């Protein structure tokens, strides 16, 4: 108050040096606090939150997921929301759409296997889609199969998916029969060979063919 009175008073009033210096130090300290950068922990937390917001907005706006679905994914796959960029996720979604998948099928895949957003299109997704197309599946069939059994997108083509096909063709008699079976029951590709063969043998005992 003394400083303000001295400033605005028409009569010049000397300000004791001790009070003036104390006021000056107080103002300077406030200014330095305002310009001091945030502690490192706060800066890291802000950066983490910005990355979470980027993935959240992508899932809501670009993929059409609901807030409840995004919240569920965040609780199951927290690591996915710590990604530095959504570029790979965008490429995966665009690839599914270009492959003829419907928006509903894409959402089913994401909710069931969100890890597909971290897979590389050229080396991990595209080769599997092309392999399945060579068996005779159409784009619409592929969307249906993979939305029901999205695990097929995550297993190894060389070690798991490719070796199963000749065995399954021998069990079902032809690629055409296998394709028909997979359209109705896509998870056949996940079954253990011994269990599947046992069930087919039982059906054949009852005279059921093809």
Coordinates of C-alpha atoms in Angstrom, one line a residue:
X1 CA 0.0 0.0 0.0
X2 CA 2.8 2.4 0.8
X3 CA 4.3 1.9 -2.6
X4 CA 1.0 2.6 -4.3
X5 CA 0.5 5.7 -2.3
X6 CA 3.9 7.0 -3.2
X7 CA 3.2 6.3 -6.9
X8 CA -0.2 8.0 -7.1
X9 CA 0.2 10.7 -4.5
X10 CA 0.5 14.2 -5.9
X11 CA 3.1 14.9 -3.2
X12 CA 6.4 13.2 -3.7
X13 CA 7.0 10.8 -1.0
X14 CA 10.3 9.0 -0.6
X15 CA 10.0 5.3 -0.6
X16 CA 12.3 3.5 1.9
X17 CA 14.9 1.5 -0.1
X18 CA 14.2 -1.6 1.9
X19 CA 10.5 -1.7 1.0
X20 CA 11.1 -0.8 -2.7
X21 CA 13.8 -3.5 -3.1
X22 CA 11.5 -6.0 -1.4
X23 CA 8.6 -5.1 -3.8
X24 CA 11.0 -5.3 -6.8
X25 CA 12.2 -8.8 -5.7
X26 CA 8.6 -9.9 -5.3
X27 CA 7.7 -8.8 -8.8
X28 CA 10.7 -10.3 -10.4
X29 CA 10.1 -13.6 -8.7
X30 CA 6.6 -13.7 -10.0
X31 CA 7.8 -13.0 -13.5
X32 CA 10.4 -15.7 -13.4
X33 CA 7.8 -18.2 -12.1
X34 CA 5.6 -17.4 -15.0
X35 CA 8.3 -18.0 -17.6
X36 CA 10.0 -21.0 -15.9
X37 CA 9.4 -24.1 -18.0
X38 CA 7.4 -26.9 -16.5
X39 CA 9.2 -29.6 -14.6
X40 CA 10.3 -32.6 -16.7
X41 CA 7.7 -34.9 -15.2
X42 CA 4.9 -32.5 -16.1
X43 CA 6.2 -32.1 -19.6
X44 CA 6.4 -35.9 -20.1
X45 CA 2.8 -36.2 -18.8
X46 CA 1.6 -33.5 -21.3
X47 CA 3.4 -35.3 -24.1
X48 CA 1.8 -38.6 -23.1
X49 CA -1.7 -37.1 -23.0
X50 CA -1.2 -35.5 -26.4
X51 CA -0.4 -38.9 -27.9
X52 CA -3.4 -40.5 -26.2
X53 CA -5.6 -37.8 -27.6
X54 CA -4.3 -38.4 -31.2
X55 CA -5.1 -42.1 -31.1
X56 CA -8.5 -41.5 -29.4
X57 CA -9.5 -38.9 -32.0
X58 CA -8.4 -41.2 -34.8
X59 CA -10.6 -44.1 -33.5
X60 CA -13.6 -41.9 -32.9
X61 CA -13.4 -39.8 -36.1
X62 CA -11.7 -41.9 -38.6
X63 CA -12.9 -45.4 -37.6
X64 CA -16.3 -44.6 -36.2
X65 CA -15.9 -46.3 -32.9
X66 CA -18.0 -45.2 -30.0
X67 CA -16.6 -43.7 -26.8
X68 CA -17.4 -46.9 -24.9
X69 CA -15.5 -49.0 -27.5
X70 CA -12.4 -46.6 -27.3
X71 CA -12.5 -46.7 -23.6
X72 CA -12.5 -50.5 -23.7
X73 CA -9.6 -50.6 -26.1
X74 CA -7.6 -48.2 -23.8
X75 CA -8.1 -50.5 -20.9
X76 CA -7.1 -53.6 -22.9
X77 CA -4.3 -52.1 -25.1
X78 CA -2.9 -49.1 -23.2
X79 CA 0.3 -49.4 -25.2
X80 CA -1.6 -48.7 -28.4
X81 CA -2.4 -45.2 -27.1
X82 CA 1.2 -44.4 -26.4
X83 CA 2.1 -44.4 -30.1
X84 CA 4.0 -41.5 -31.5
X85 CA 2.0 -41.4 -34.7
X86 CA -1.3 -42.8 -36.1
X87 CA 0.2 -43.1 -39.6
X88 CA 0.5 -46.9 -39.5
X89 CA -3.0 -47.2 -38.1
X90 CA -4.3 -45.0 -40.9
X91 CA -2.5 -47.2 -43.5
X92 CA -4.0 -50.3 -42.0
X93 CA -7.6 -48.9 -42.1
X94 CA -7.2 -47.6 -45.7
X95 CA -5.9 -51.1 -46.7
X96 CA -8.9 -52.8 -45.3
X97 CA -11.3 -50.4 -47.0
X98 CA -9.4 -50.8 -50.3
X99 CA -9.7 -54.6 -49.9
X100 CA -13.5 -54.3 -49.9
X101 CA -14.2 -54.5 -46.2
X102 CA -17.3 -52.8 -45.0
X103 CA -17.1 -50.2 -42.2
X104 CA -18.9 -52.5 -39.8
X105 CA -16.4 -55.3 -40.6
X106 CA -13.4 -52.9 -40.0
X107 CA -14.9 -51.9 -36.6
X108 CA -15.3 -55.6 -35.6
X109 CA -11.7 -56.3 -36.5
X110 CA -10.5 -53.3 -34.5
X111 CA -12.6 -54.1 -31.4
X112 CA -11.5 -57.8 -31.4
X113 CA -7.9 -57.4 -32.5
X114 CA -6.7 -53.8 -32.1
X115 CA -3.1 -55.0 -32.6
X116 CA -3.8 -55.0 -36.3
X117 CA -3.3 -51.2 -36.2
X118 CA 0.3 -51.7 -35.4
X119 CA 1.0 -54.2 -38.3
X120 CA 2.8 -53.1 -41.4
X121 CA 0.6 -53.2 -44.5
X122 CA 3.2 -54.3 -47.1
X123 CA 4.9 -57.1 -45.1
X124 CA 2.3 -58.3 -42.5
X125 CA -1.3 -57.6 -43.8
X126 CA -1.1 -57.5 -47.6
X127 CA 0.6 -60.9 -48.1
X128 CA -2.1 -62.7 -46.0
X129 CA -4.9 -61.1 -47.9
X130 CA -3.3 -62.0 -51.3
X131 CA -2.8 -65.5 -50.1
X132 CA -6.4 -65.9 -49.1
X133 CA -7.5 -64.4 -52.4
X134 CA -5.5 -67.0 -54.3
X135 CA -7.6 -69.7 -52.6
X136 CA -10.7 -68.3 -54.3
X137 CA -12.1 -65.9 -51.7
X138 CA -13.8 -62.8 -52.9
X139 CA -13.4 -59.4 -51.3
X140 CA -16.8 -59.7 -49.5
X141 CA -16.0 -63.2 -48.3
X142 CA -12.6 -62.0 -46.9
X143 CA -14.3 -59.2 -45.0
X144 CA -16.8 -61.6 -43.5
X145 CA -14.1 -64.2 -42.6
X146 CA -11.6 -61.8 -41.1
X147 CA -14.2 -59.8 -39.1
X148 CA -15.2 -63.1 -37.4
X149 CA -11.7 -64.6 -37.1
X150 CA -9.3 -61.5 -37.1
X151 CA -6.7 -63.7 -35.4
X152 CA -5.8 -64.8 -39.0
X153 CA -4.3 -61.4 -39.6
X154 CA -2.0 -61.7 -36.6
X155 CA -0.6 -65.2 -37.1
X156 CA 2.5 -66.0 -39.2
X157 CA 1.8 -66.7 -42.9
X158 CA 4.9 -68.8 -43.3
X159 CA 4.7 -70.8 -40.1
X160 CA 0.9 -71.1 -39.5
X161 CA -1.4 -70.0 -42.2
X162 CA 0.2 -71.4 -45.3
X163 CA 1.0 -74.9 -44.0
X164 CA -2.6 -75.4 -42.9
X165 CA -4.2 -75.0 -46.3
X166 CA -2.9 -78.2 -48.0
X167 CA -4.0 -80.2 -45.0
X168 CA -7.4 -78.6 -44.9
X169 CA -7.9 -79.1 -48.7
X170 CA -7.1 -82.8 -48.2
X171 CA -9.7 -83.0 -45.4
X172 CA -12.4 -81.2 -47.3
X173 CA -11.7 -82.6 -50.7
X174 CA -11.0 -79.4 -52.7
X175 CA -10.3 -75.7 -52.4
X176 CA -13.9 -75.0 -53.3
X177 CA -15.2 -77.1 -50.5
X178 CA -12.7 -75.5 -48.1
X179 CA -13.8 -72.0 -49.2
X180 CA -17.4 -72.8 -48.6
X181 CA -16.6 -74.2 -45.2
X182 CA -14.5 -71.1 -44.2
X183 CA -17.2 -68.7 -45.2
X184 CA -19.6 -70.3 -42.7
X185 CA -17.0 -71.2 -40.1
X186 CA -13.9 -69.0 -40.5
X187 CA -12.4 -70.3 -37.2
X188 CA -11.7 -73.6 -38.9
X189 CA -8.3 -72.2 -39.8
X190 CA -7.6 -71.8 -36.0
X191 CA -8.5 -75.4 -35.2
X192 CA -5.9 -78.1 -34.4
X193 CA -5.6 -80.5 -37.2
X194 CA -6.2 -83.6 -35.0
X195 CA -9.5 -82.2 -33.6
X196 CA -10.8 -81.1 -37.0
X197 CA -9.9 -84.5 -38.6
X198 CA -11.7 -86.3 -35.8
X199 CA -14.9 -84.4 -36.4
X200 CA -14.8 -84.8 -40.1
X201 CA -14.2 -88.5 -39.8
X202 CA -17.4 -88.7 -37.6
X203 CA -19.4 -86.9 -40.2
X204 CA -18.2 -89.3 -42.9
X205 CA -19.2 -92.3 -40.8
X206 CA -22.7 -91.0 -41.0
X207 CA -22.5 -90.8 -44.8
X208 CA -22.0 -87.0 -45.0
X209 CA -19.7 -86.0 -47.9
X210 CA -18.3 -82.7 -49.1

